[in-house]
Coordinates of C-alpha atoms and ligand atoms in Angstrom, one line a residue:
X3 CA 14.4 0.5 25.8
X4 CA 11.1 2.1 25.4
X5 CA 8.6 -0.5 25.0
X6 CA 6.0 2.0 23.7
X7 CA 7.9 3.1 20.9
X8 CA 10.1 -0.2 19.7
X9 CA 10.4 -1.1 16.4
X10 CA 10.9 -4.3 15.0
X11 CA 14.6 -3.5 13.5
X12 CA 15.2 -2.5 17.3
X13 CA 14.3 -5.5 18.6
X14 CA 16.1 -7.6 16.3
X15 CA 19.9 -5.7 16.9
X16 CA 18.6 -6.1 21.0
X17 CA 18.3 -9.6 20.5
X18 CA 21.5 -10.3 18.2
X19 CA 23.6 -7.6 20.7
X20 CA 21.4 -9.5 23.9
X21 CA 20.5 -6.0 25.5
X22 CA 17.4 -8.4 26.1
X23 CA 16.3 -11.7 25.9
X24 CA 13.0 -12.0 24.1
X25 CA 11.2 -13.4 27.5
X26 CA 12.6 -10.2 29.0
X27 CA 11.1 -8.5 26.2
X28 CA 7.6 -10.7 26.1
X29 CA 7.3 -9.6 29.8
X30 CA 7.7 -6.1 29.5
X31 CA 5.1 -5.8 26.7
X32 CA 2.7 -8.0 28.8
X33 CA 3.0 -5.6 31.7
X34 CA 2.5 -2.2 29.8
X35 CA -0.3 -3.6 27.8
X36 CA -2.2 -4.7 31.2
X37 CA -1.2 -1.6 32.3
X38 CA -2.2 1.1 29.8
X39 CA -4.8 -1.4 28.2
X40 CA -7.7 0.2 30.8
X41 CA -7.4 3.8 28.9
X42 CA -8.6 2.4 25.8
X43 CA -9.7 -0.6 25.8
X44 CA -8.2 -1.6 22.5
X45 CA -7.3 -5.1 23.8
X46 CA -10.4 -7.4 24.9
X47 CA -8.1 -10.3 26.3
X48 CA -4.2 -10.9 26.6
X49 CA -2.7 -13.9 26.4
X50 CA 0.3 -13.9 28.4
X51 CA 1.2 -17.8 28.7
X52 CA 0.9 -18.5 24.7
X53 CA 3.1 -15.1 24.3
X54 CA 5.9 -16.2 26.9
X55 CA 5.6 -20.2 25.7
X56 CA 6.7 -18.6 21.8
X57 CA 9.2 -15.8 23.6
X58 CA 10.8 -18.9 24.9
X59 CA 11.4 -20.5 21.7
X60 CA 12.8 -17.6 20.1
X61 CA 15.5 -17.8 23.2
X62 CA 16.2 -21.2 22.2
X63 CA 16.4 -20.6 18.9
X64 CA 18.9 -17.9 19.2
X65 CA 20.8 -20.0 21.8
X66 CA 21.5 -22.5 19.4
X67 CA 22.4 -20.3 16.6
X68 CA 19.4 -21.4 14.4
X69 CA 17.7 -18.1 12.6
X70 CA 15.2 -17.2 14.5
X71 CA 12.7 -15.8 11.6
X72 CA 11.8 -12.5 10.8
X73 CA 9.5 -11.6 13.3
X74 CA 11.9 -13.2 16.4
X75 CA 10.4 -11.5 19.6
X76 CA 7.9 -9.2 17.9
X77 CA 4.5 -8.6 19.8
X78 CA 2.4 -8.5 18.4
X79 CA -1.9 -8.2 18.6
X80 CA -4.7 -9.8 16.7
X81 CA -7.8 -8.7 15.8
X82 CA -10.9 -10.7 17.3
X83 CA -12.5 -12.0 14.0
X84 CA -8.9 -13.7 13.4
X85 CA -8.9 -17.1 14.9
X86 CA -6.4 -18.3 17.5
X87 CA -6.5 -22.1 18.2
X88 CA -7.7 -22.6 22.2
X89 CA -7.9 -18.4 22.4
X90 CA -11.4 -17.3 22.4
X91 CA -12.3 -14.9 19.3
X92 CA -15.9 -13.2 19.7
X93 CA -15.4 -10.9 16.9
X94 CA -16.7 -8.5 19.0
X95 CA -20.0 -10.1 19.3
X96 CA -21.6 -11.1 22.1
X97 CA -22.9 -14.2 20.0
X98 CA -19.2 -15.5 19.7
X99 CA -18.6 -15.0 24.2
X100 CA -17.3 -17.6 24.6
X101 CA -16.0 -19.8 20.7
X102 CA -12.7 -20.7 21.5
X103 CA -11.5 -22.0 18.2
X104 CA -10.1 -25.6 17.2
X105 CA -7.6 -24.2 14.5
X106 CA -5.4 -21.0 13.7
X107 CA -6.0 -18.3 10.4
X108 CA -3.0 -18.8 8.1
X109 CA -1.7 -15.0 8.9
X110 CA -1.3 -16.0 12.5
X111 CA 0.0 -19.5 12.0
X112 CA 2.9 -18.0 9.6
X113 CA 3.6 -14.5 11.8
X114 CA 4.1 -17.2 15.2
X115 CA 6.2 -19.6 13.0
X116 CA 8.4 -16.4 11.8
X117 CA 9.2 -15.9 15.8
X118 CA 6.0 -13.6 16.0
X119 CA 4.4 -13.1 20.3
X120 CA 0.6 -13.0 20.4
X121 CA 0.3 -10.9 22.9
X122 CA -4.0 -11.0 22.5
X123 CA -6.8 -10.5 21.1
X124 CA -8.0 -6.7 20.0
X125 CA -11.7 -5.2 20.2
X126 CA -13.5 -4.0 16.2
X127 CA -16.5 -3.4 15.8
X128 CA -19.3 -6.4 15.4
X129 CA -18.1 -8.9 12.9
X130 CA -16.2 -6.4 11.4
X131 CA -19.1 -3.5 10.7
X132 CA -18.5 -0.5 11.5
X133 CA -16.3 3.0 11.6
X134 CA -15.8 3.5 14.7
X135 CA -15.5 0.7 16.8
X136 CA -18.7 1.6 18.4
X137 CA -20.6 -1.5 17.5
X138 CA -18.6 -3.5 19.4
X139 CA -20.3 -5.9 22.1
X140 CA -17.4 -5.5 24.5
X141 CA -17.4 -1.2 24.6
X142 CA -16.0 1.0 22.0
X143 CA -12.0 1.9 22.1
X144 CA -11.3 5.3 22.4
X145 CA -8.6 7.2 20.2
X146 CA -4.9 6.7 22.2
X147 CA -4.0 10.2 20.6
X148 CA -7.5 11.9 22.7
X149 CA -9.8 9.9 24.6
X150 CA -12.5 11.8 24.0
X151 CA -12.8 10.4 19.9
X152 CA -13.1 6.9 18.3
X153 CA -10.2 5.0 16.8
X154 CA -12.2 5.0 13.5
X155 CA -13.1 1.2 12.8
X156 CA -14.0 -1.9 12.4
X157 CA -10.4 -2.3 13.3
X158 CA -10.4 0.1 16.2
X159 CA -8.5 -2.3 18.7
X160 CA -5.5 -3.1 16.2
X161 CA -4.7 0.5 15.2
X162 CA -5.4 1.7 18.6
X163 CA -2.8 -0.9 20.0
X164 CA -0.4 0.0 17.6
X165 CA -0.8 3.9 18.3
X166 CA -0.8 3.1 21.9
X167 CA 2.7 1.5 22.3
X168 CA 1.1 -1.9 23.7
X169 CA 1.9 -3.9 20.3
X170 CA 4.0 -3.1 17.7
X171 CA 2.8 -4.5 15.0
X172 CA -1.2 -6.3 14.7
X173 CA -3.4 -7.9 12.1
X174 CA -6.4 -6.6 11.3
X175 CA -8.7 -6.9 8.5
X176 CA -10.4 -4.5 5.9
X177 CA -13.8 -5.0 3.9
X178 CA -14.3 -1.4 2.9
X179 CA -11.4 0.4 5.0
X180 CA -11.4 -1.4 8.2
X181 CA -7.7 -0.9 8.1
X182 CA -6.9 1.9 6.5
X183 CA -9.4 4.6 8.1
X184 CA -8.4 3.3 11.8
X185 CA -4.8 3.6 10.9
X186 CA -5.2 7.3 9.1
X187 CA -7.7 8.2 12.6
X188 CA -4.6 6.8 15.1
X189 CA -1.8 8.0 13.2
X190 CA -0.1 4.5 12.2
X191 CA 0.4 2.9 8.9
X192 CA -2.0 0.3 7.8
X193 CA -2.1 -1.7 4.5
X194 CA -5.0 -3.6 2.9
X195 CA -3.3 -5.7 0.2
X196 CA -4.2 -7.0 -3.0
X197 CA -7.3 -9.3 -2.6
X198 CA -5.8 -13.0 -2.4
X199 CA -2.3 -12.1 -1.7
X200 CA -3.2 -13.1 2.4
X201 CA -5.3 -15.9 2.9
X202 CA -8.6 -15.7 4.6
X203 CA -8.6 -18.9 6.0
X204 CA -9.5 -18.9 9.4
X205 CA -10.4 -14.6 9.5
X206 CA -13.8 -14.8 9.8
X207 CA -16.2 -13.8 7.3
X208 CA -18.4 -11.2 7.3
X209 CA -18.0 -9.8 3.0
X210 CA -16.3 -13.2 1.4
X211 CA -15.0 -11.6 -2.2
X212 CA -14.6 -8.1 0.0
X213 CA -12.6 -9.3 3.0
X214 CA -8.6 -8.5 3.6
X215 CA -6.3 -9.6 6.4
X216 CA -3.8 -7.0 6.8
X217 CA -1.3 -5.3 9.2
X218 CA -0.8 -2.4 11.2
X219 CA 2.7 -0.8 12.2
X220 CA 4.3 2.4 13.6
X221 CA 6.6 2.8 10.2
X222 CA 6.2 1.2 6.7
X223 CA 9.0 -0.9 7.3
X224 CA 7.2 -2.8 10.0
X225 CA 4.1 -3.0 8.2
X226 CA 5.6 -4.4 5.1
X227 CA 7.8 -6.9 7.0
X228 CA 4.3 -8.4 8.7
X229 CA 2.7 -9.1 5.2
X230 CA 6.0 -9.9 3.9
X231 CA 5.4 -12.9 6.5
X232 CA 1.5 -13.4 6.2
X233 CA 1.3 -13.0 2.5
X234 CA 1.8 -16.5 0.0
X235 CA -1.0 -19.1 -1.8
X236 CA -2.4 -21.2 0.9
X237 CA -4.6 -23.7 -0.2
X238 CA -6.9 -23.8 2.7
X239 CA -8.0 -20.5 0.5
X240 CA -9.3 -20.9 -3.1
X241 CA -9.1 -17.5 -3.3
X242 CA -5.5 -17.2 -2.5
X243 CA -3.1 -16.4 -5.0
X244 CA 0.0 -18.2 -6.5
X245 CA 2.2 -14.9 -7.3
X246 CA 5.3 -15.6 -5.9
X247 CA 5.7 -12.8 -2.2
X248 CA 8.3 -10.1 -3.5
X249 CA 11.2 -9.0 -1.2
X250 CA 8.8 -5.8 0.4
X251 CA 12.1 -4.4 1.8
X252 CA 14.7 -4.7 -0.6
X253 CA 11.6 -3.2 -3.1
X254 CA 10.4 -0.7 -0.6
X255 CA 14.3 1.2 -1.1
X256 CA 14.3 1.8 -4.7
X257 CA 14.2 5.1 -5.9
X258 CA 11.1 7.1 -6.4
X259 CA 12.2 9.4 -9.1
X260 CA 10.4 9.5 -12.3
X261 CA 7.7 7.8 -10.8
X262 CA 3.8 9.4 -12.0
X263 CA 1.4 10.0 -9.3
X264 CA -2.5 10.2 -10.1
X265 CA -4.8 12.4 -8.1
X266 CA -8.4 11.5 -8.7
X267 CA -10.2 14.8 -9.1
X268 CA -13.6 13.1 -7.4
X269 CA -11.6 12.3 -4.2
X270 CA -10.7 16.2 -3.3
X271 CA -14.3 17.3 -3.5
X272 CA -15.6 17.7 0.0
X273 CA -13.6 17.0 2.5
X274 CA -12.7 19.0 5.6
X275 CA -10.1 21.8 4.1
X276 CA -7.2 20.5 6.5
X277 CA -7.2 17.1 5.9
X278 CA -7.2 18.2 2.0
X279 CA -4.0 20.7 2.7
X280 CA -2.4 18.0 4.6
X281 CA -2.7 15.5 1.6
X282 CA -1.7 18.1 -0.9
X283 CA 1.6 18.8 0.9
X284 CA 2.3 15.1 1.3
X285 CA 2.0 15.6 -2.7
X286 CA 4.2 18.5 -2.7
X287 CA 6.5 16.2 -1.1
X288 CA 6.8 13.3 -3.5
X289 CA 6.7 16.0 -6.1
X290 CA 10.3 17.0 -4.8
X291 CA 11.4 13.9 -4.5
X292 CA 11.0 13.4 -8.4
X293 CA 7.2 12.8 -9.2
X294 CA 5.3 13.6 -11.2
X295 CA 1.8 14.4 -11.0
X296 CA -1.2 14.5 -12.8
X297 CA -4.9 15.1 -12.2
X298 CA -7.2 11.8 -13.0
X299 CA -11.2 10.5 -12.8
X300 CA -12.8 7.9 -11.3
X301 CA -15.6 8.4 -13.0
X302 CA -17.8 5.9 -11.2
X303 CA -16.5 7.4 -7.8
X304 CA -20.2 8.2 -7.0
X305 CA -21.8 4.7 -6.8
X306 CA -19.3 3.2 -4.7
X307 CA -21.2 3.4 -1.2
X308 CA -24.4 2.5 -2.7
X309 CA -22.9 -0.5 -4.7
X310 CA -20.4 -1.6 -1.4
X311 CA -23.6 -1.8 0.9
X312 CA -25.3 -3.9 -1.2
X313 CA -22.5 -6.2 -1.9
X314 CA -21.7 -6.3 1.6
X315 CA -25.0 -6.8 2.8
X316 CA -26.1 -9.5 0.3
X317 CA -22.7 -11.7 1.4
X318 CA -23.1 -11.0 5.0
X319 CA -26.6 -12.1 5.3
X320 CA -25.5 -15.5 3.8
X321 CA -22.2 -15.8 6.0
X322 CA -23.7 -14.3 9.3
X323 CA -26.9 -17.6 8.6
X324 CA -24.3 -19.8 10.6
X325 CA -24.7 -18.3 13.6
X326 CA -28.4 -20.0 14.9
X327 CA -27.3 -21.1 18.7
X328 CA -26.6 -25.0 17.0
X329 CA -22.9 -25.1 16.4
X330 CA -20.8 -21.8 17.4
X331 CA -22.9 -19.4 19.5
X332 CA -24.0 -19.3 22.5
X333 CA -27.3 -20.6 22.3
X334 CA -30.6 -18.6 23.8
X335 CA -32.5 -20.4 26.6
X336 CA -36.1 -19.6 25.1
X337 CA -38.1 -20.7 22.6
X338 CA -40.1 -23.8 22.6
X339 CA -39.5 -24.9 19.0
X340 CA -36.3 -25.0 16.8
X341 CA -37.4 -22.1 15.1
X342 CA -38.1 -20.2 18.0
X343 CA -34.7 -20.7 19.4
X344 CA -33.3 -19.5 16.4
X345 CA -35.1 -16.3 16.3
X346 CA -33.8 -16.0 20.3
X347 CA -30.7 -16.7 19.7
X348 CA -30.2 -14.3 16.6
X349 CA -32.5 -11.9 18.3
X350 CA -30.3 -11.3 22.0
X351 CA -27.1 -12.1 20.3
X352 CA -26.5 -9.5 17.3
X353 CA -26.2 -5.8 17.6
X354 CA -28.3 -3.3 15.6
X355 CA -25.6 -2.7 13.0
X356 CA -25.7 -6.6 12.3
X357 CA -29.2 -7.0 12.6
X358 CA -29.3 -4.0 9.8
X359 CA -27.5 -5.4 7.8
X360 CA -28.8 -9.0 7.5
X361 CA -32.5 -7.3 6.8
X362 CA -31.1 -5.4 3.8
X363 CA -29.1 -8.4 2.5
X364 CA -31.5 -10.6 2.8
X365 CA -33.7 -8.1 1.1
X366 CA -31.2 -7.4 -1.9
X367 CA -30.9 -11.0 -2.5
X368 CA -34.7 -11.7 -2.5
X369 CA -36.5 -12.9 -5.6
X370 CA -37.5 -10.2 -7.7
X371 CA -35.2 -8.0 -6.5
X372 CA -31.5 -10.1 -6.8
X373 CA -31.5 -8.6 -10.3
X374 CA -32.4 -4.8 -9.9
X375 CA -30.1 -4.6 -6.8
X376 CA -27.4 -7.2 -6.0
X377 CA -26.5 -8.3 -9.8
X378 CA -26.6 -4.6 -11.0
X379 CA -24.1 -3.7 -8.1
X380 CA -22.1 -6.3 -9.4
X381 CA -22.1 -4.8 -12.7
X382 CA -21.1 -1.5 -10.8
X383 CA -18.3 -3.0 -9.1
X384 CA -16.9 -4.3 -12.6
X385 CA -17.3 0.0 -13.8
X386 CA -15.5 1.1 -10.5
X387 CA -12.9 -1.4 -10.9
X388 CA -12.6 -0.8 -14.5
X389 CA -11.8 2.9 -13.8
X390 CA -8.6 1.9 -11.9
X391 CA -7.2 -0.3 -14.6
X392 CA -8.0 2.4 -17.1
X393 CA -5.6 4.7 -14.7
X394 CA -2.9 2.7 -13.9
X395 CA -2.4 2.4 -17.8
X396 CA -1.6 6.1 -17.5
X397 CA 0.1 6.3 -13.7
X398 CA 2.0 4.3 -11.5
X399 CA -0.4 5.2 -8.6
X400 CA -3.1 7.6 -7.1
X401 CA -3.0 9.3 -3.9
X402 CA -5.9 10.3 -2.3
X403 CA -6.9 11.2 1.3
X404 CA -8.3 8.2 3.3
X405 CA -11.2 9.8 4.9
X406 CA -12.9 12.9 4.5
X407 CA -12.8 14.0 8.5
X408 CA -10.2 12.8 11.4
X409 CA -11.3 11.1 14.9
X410 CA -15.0 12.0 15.6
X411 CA -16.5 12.5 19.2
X412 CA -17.6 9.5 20.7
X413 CA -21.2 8.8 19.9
X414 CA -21.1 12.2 17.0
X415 CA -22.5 10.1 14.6
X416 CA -24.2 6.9 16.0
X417 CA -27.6 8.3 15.4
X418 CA -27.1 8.5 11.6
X419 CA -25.7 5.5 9.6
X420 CA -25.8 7.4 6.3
X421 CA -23.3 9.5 7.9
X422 CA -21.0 6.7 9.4
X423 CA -21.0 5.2 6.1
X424 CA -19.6 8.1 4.3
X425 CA -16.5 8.2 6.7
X426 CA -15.6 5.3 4.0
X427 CA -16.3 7.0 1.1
X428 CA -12.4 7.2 -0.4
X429 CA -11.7 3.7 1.2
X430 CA -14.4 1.4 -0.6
X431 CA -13.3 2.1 -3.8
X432 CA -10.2 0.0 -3.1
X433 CA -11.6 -3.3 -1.8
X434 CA -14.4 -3.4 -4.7
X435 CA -11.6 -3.0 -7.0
X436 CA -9.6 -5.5 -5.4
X437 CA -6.2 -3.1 -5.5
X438 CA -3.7 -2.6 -2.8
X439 CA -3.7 0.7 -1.1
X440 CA -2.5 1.6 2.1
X441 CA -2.4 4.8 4.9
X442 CA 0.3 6.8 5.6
X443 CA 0.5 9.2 8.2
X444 CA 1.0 13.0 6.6
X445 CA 0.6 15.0 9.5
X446 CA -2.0 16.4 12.2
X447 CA -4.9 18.9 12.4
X448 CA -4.4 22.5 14.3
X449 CA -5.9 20.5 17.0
X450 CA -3.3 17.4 16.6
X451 CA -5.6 14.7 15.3
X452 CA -3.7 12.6 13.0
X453 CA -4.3 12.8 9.2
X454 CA -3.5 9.7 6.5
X455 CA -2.8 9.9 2.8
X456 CA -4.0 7.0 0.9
X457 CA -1.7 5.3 -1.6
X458 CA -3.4 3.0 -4.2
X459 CA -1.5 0.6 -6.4
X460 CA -2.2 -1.9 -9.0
X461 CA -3.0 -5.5 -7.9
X462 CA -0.4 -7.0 -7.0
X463 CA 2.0 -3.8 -7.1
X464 CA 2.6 -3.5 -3.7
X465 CA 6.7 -3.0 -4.2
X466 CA 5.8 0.7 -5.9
X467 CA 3.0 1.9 -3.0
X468 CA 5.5 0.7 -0.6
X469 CA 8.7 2.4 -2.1
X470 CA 6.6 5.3 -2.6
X471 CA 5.5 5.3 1.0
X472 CA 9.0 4.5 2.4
X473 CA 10.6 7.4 0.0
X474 CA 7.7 9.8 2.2
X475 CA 8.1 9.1 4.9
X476 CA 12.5 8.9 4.8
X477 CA 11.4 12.9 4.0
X478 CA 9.3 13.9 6.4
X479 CA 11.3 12.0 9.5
Ligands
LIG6 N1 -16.9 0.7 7.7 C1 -17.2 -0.2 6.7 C2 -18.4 -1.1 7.0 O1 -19.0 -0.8 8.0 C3 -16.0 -1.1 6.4 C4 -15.9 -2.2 7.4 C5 -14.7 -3.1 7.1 O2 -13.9 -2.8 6.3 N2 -14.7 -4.2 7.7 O3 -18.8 -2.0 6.4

């Protein structure tokens, strides 16, 4: 068995066939992770006694003939703003050191219940800001494919895990492509799904009506089976919603022919020529397999950055108030009043990028301004999510490239937000709209970075991006 490359449908035939038992397997991972972990620093802890304690229940399970659910022996990694009951979670903040939380998120109370190992906890970037995994507290991840570039971010540590062969399969979460630029940067699949379809109860928050939990895997199949798992109304989440979970992998093998593919004309404008040829013969691809394709607009394309970091901003300045030094964080030893121990605490514990961020929300939402900037970006959102409905009356889905560039250098663009932020320009769109979309892997660069295609559904339509991506990528093997 090659642990760097397993698959979850190879892990369940090793169980049934008992090639391995899933302690044997739990084991293995664990060693390989704390071995190759140093490299890239994807993983900030490992958590080797909860992962062996759940391995051994699979065994028993599968002992005494009782199904041992659909993620039986599966390791699997967790992003650190994901909570994990008596597992510290920093959310890659220094604030957050040492928080061990009281309670589980949903996702990872339903992926250990299906038979699912936690094998740890991954690095992002600081509460989830970021697109690179640079911000992070704990020391950015580098890029498992070359060492010398980021992972692409916030979740840098669950893609980079993935890509690396020391998970395979992890959570991570997506705001304004946390997921899905990571995954296109590492050359994994990562899906952000329809807003509500996982709960957010217990993923911390950093953009409340922005904020996804969603996974990362080495093939679609994988992927798909981890939401199929996470995914379902919980009611520790008002925002969580009652559809009933489709069957992602009976769905995922229906035909492709005759479906109609939309290419947004405002997301092939600028971006580097190979990642553009790279997308177009992912195209080509589908094309033969029966699609058709026709060119569409997003007309309100432009405004999506500008209106995302205001959102985002605004709702992180309110959720990121919490954190004063009384209840979670670890608490600053000066200051004389309450106040000042506030401003200590805040001050030592948040990086720049979160520090930036709560000045500009805070600003946005300030009287006399809440109406010229944070309610007119709402307004905005409403136009940019409009133009998707408008196009899915016309197509079944749009592809689009997930970021402009691939993997960066290390520290290329630290110096300049303006031009971190844009590495999310083609990814924003779909969290403001609330949509499903996803990143497949269509190839690599003359210089093998990995490119992704973006595939953008409907909400709720996560069957037809997933057959679509499944049909793609049954070509290309
Ligand atoms: N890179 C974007 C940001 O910095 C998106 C982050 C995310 O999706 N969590 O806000």
């Amino acid at each position: 068995m090659d642990i760097a490359k397993l698959t979850i449908g190879e892990i369940r035939s090793g169980l049934k066939a008992k090639r391995f038992s899933a302690k044997e397997l739990a084991g293995q991972a664990l060693q390989f992770a704390e071995a190759e972990n140093p490299k890239t620093n994807a993983y900030l802890r490992l958590c080797p006694e909860r992962a062996m304690q759940a391995a051994e229940k699979v065994d028993a399970a599968i002992a005494e003939g009782k199904g041992a659910g659909l993620l039986a022996g599966v390791p699997v990694a967790v992003k650190d703003v994901i909570l994990t009951e008596g597992l510290v979670s920093t959310c890659g903040s220094k604030l957050l050191e040492r928080y061990v939380p009281p309670y589980n998120a949903t996702a990872v109370e339903r992926l250990e219940a299906a038979g699912g190992l936690v094998l740890g906890k991954t690095n992002c970037d600081e509460f989830a800001m970021g697109s690179s995994n640079e911000n992070s507290a704990y020391g950015p991840v580098r890029n498992p494919v070359d060492l010398e570039r980021v992972p692409g971010g916030s979740s840098g540590g669950p893609a980079a895990v993935v890509a690396q062969g020391t998970a395979v399969v992890s959570l991570g979460s997506d705001t304004g492509g946390s997921i899905r630029q990571p995954a296109s940067f590492c050359g994994v699949v990562g899906v952000t799904p329809t807003y509500g379809r996982v709960s957010r109860y217990g993923l911390v928050a950093f953009a409340s009506s922005l904020d996804h939990i969603g996974p990362f895997g080495r093939n679609v199949e994988d992927a798909a089976l981890l939401l199929q798992v996470t995914a379902g109304r919980d009611p520790m989440d008002s925002t969580s919603a009652f559809a009933p979970v489709p069957d992602y992998l009976a769905e995922m093998e229906k035909p492709v022919k005759g479906m109609k593919i939309g290419l947004p004309k405002e997301y092939f404008a600028g971006l580097a020529r190979e990642t553009g040829d790279l997308v177009m013969a992912a195209v080509d691809q589908l094309k033969k397999l029966g699609c058709e394709v026709v060119e569409v607009s997003l007309p309100h394309t432009d405004y999506a950055i500008s209106c995302y970091y205001i959102i985002c901003t605004a709702e992180a300045s309110s959720n990121l108030a919490r954190y004063d030094g009384v209840r979670y964080t670890t608490r600053s030893e000066k200051g004389e009043t309450l106040i000042d121990m506030y401003r200590a605490t805040r001050g030592e514990g948040f990086g720049a990028e979160c520090k930036r961020r709560i000045m500009l929300g805070t600003y946005v939402l300030s009287a006399g301004y809440y109406d010229a900037y944070y309610l007119k970006a709402q307004r905005v959102r409403n136009l940019i999510a409009r133009d998707f409905s408008q196009a899915f009356e016309k197509v079944d889905a749009l592809i689009t490239p997930v970021s402009p560039f691939p993997a960066f250098k290390l520290g290329e663009k630290m110096a300049d937000p303006m031009e971190m932020y844009l590495s999310d320009i083609y990814t924003i769109t779909g969290d403001l709209a609330g949509i499903p979309c996803m990143s497949v892997p269509c190839g690599v660069t003359g210089t093998g970075l990995p490119v992704g295609m973006q595939i953008l559904a409907n909400h709720f339509a996560e069957p037809t991006m997933f057959r679509l991506a499944r049909a793609y990528e049954r070509a290309v093997q």
